mmCIF file of C-alpha atoms in Angstrom:
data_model
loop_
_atom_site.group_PDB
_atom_site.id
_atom_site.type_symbol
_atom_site.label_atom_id
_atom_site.label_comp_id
_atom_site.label_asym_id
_atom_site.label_seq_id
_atom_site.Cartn_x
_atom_site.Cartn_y
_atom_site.Cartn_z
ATOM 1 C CA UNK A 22 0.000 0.000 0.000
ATOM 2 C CA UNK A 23 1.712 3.249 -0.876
ATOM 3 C CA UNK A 24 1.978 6.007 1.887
ATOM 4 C CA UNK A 25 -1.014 8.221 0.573
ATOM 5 C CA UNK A 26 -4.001 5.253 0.707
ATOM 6 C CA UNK A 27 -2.394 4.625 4.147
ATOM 7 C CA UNK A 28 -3.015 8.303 5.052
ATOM 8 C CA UNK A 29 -6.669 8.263 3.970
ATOM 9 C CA UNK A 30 -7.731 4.811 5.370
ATOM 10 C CA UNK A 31 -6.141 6.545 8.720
ATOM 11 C CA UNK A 32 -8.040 9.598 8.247
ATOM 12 C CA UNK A 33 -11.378 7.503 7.799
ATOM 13 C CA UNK A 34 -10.725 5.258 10.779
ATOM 14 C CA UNK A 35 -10.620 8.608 12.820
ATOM 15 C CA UNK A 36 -13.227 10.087 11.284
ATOM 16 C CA UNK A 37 -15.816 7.676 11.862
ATOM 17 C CA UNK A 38 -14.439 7.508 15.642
ATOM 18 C CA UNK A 39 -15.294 10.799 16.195
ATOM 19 C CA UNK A 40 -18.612 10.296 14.799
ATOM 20 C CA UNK A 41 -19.221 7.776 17.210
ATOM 21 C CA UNK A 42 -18.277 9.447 20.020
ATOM 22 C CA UNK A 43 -20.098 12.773 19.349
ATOM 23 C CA UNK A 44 -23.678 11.483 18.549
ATOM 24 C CA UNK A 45 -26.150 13.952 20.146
ATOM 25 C CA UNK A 46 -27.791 11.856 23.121
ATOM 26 C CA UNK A 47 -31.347 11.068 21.916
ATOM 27 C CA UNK A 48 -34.069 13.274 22.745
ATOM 28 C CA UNK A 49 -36.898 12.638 25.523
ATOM 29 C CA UNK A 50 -40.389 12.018 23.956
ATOM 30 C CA UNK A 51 -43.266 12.976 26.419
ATOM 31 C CA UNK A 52 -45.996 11.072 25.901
ATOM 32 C CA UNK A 53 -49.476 12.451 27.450
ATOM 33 C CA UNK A 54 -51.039 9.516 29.450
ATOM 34 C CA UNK A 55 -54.381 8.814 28.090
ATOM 35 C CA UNK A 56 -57.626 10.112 29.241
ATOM 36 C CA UNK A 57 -59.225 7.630 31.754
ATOM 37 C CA UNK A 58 -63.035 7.393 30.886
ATOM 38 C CA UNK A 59 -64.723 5.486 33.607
ATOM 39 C CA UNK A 60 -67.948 5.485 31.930
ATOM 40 C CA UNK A 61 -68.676 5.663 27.877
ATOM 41 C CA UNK A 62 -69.997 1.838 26.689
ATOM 42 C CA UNK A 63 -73.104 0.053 26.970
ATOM 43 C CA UNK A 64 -74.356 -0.841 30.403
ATOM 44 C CA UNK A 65 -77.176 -3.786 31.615
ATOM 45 C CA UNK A 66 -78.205 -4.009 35.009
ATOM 46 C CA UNK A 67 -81.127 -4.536 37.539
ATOM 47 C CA UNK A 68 -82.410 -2.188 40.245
ATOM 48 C CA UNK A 69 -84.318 -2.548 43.274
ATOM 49 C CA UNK A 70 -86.903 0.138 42.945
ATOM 50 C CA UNK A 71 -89.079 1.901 45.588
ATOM 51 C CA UNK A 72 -92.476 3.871 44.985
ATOM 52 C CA UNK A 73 -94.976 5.662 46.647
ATOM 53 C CA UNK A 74 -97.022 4.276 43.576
ATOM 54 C CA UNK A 75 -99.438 1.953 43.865
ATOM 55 C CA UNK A 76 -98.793 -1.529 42.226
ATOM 56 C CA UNK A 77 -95.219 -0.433 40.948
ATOM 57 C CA UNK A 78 -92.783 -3.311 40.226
ATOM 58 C CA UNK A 79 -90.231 -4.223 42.815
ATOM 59 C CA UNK A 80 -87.357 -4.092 40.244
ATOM 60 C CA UNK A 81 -86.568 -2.599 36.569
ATOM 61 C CA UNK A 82 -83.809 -3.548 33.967
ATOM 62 C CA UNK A 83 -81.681 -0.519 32.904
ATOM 63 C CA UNK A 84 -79.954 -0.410 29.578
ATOM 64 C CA UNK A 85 -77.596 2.381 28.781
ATOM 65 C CA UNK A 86 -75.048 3.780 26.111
ATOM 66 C CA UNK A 87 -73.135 6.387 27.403
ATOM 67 C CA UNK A 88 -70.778 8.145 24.934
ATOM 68 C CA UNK A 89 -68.435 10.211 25.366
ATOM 69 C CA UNK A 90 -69.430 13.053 22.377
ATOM 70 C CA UNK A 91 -71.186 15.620 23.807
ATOM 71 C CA UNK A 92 -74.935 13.789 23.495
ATOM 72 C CA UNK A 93 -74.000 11.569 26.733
ATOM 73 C CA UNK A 94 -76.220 8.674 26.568
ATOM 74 C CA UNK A 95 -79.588 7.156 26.001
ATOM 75 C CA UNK A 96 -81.321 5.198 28.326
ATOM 76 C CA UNK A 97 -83.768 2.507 28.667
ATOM 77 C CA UNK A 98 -85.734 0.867 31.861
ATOM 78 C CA UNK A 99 -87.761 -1.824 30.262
ATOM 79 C CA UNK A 100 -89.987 -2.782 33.450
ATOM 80 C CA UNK A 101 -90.892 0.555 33.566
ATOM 81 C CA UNK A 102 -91.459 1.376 29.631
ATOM 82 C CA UNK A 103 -89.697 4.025 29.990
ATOM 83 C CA UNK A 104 -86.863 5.220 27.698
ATOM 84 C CA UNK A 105 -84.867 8.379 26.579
ATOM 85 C CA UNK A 106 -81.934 10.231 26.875
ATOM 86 C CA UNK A 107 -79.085 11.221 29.085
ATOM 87 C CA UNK A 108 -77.518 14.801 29.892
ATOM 88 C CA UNK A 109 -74.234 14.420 31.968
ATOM 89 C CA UNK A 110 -73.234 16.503 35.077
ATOM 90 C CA UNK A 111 -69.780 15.199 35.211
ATOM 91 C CA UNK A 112 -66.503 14.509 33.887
ATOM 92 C CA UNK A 113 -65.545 10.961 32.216
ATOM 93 C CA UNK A 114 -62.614 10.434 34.307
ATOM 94 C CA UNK A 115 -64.520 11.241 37.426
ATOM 95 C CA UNK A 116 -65.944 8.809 39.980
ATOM 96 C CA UNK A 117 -69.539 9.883 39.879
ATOM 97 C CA UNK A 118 -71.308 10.642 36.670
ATOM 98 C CA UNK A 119 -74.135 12.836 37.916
ATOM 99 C CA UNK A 120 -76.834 12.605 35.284
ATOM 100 C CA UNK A 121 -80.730 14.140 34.556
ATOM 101 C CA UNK A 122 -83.023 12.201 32.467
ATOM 102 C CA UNK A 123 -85.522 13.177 29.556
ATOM 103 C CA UNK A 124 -87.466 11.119 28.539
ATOM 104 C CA UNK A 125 -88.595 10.583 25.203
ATOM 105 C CA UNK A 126 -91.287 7.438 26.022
ATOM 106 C CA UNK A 127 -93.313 6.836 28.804
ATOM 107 C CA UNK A 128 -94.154 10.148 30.303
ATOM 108 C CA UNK A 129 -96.568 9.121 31.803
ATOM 109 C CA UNK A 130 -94.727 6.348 33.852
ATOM 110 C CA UNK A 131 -91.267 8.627 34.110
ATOM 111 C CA UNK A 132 -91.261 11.539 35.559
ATOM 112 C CA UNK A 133 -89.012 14.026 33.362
ATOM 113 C CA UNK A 134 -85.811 15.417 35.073
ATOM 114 C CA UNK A 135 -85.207 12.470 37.199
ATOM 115 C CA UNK A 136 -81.657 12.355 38.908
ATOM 116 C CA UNK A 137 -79.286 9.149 38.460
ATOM 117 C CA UNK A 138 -75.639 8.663 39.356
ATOM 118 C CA UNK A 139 -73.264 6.383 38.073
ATOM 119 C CA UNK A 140 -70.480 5.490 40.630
ATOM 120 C CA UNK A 141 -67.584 3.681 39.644
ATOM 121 C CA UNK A 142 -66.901 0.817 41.966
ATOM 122 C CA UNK A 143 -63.163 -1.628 42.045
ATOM 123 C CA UNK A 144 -64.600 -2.988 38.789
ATOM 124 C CA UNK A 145 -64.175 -1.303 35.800
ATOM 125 C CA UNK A 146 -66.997 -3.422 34.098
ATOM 126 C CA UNK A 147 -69.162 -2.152 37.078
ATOM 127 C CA UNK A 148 -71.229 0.858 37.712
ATOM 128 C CA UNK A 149 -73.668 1.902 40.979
ATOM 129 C CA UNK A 150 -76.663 2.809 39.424
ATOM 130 C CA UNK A 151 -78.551 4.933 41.762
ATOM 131 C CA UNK A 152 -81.876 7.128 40.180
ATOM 132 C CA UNK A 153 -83.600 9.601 42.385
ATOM 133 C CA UNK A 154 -87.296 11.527 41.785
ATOM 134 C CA UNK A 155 -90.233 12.272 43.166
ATOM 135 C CA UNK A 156 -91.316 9.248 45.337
ATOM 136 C CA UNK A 157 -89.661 6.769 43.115
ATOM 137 C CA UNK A 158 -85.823 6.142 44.175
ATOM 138 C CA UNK A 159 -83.862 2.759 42.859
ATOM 139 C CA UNK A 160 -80.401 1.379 43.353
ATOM 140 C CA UNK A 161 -78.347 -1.602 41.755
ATOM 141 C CA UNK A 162 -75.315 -2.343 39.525
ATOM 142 C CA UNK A 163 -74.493 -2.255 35.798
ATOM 143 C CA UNK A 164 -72.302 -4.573 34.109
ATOM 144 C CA UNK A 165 -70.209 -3.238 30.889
ATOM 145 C CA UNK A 166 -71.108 -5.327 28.250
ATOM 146 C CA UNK A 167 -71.799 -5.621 23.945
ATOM 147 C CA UNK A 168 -75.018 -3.518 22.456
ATOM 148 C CA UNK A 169 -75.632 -6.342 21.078
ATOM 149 C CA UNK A 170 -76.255 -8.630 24.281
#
């Protein structure tokens, strides 16, 4: 090998030392943990239910979506033949979804503006359901599950 390709194969070696060694240390990335949302999905449960009205059934079945867009939810209590929608109080990532009713069907069964809270519980495919009006007042759990169960 003659004294110049020595020279450059020596320059090159150093070279990509020194590149090496002087790499720029890699930059953090923060990533935002996701929003926790303790409530948006479709809900089924049964609640014990207490009336002043005469003849009322001891329990309904409540059937929910609750999504997280603005609309909040629609609601169904099939005992009852009642059904409408939800207006949400609360956060998503809260613990208690504090909710008031309109209904849409059964008027004359549901009293418009009822209160219900959803409270999340060690479960995250369980809510407290707990609905509140005028002489009717119910409490039980709902179980996450598929709309189309």
């Amino acid at each position: 090998m003659n004294r110049i390709s020595i020279i450059c194969l020596v320059s090159c070696f150093a070279i990509a030392a020194a590149a090496c060694g002087s790499a720029p240390p890699p930059q953090a990335v923060y990533v935002a943990p996701a929003a926790v949302d303790n409530f948006s999905g479709h809900w089924r449960g049964l609640a014990d239910l207490t009336s002043v009205i005469p003849n009322s059934p001891t329990q309904m079945d409540v059937s929910t979506t609750i999504v997280n867009d603005g609309q909040c939810g629609s609601f169904e209590y099939g005992a009852i033949a009642c059904s409408g929608s939800w207006s949400c109080g609360s956060t998503f990532d809260s613990q208690v979804m504090v909710i008031t009713e309109t209904i849409r069907y059964g008027n004359e069964r549901c009293p418009n503006g009822a209160r219900v809270e959803l409270r999340t519980t060690n479960d995250p495919n369980q809510l407290q359901f707990i609905y509140q009006s005028a002489g009717v007042s119910a409490t039980g759990t709902l179980n996450r599950g598929d709309s189309g169960n």
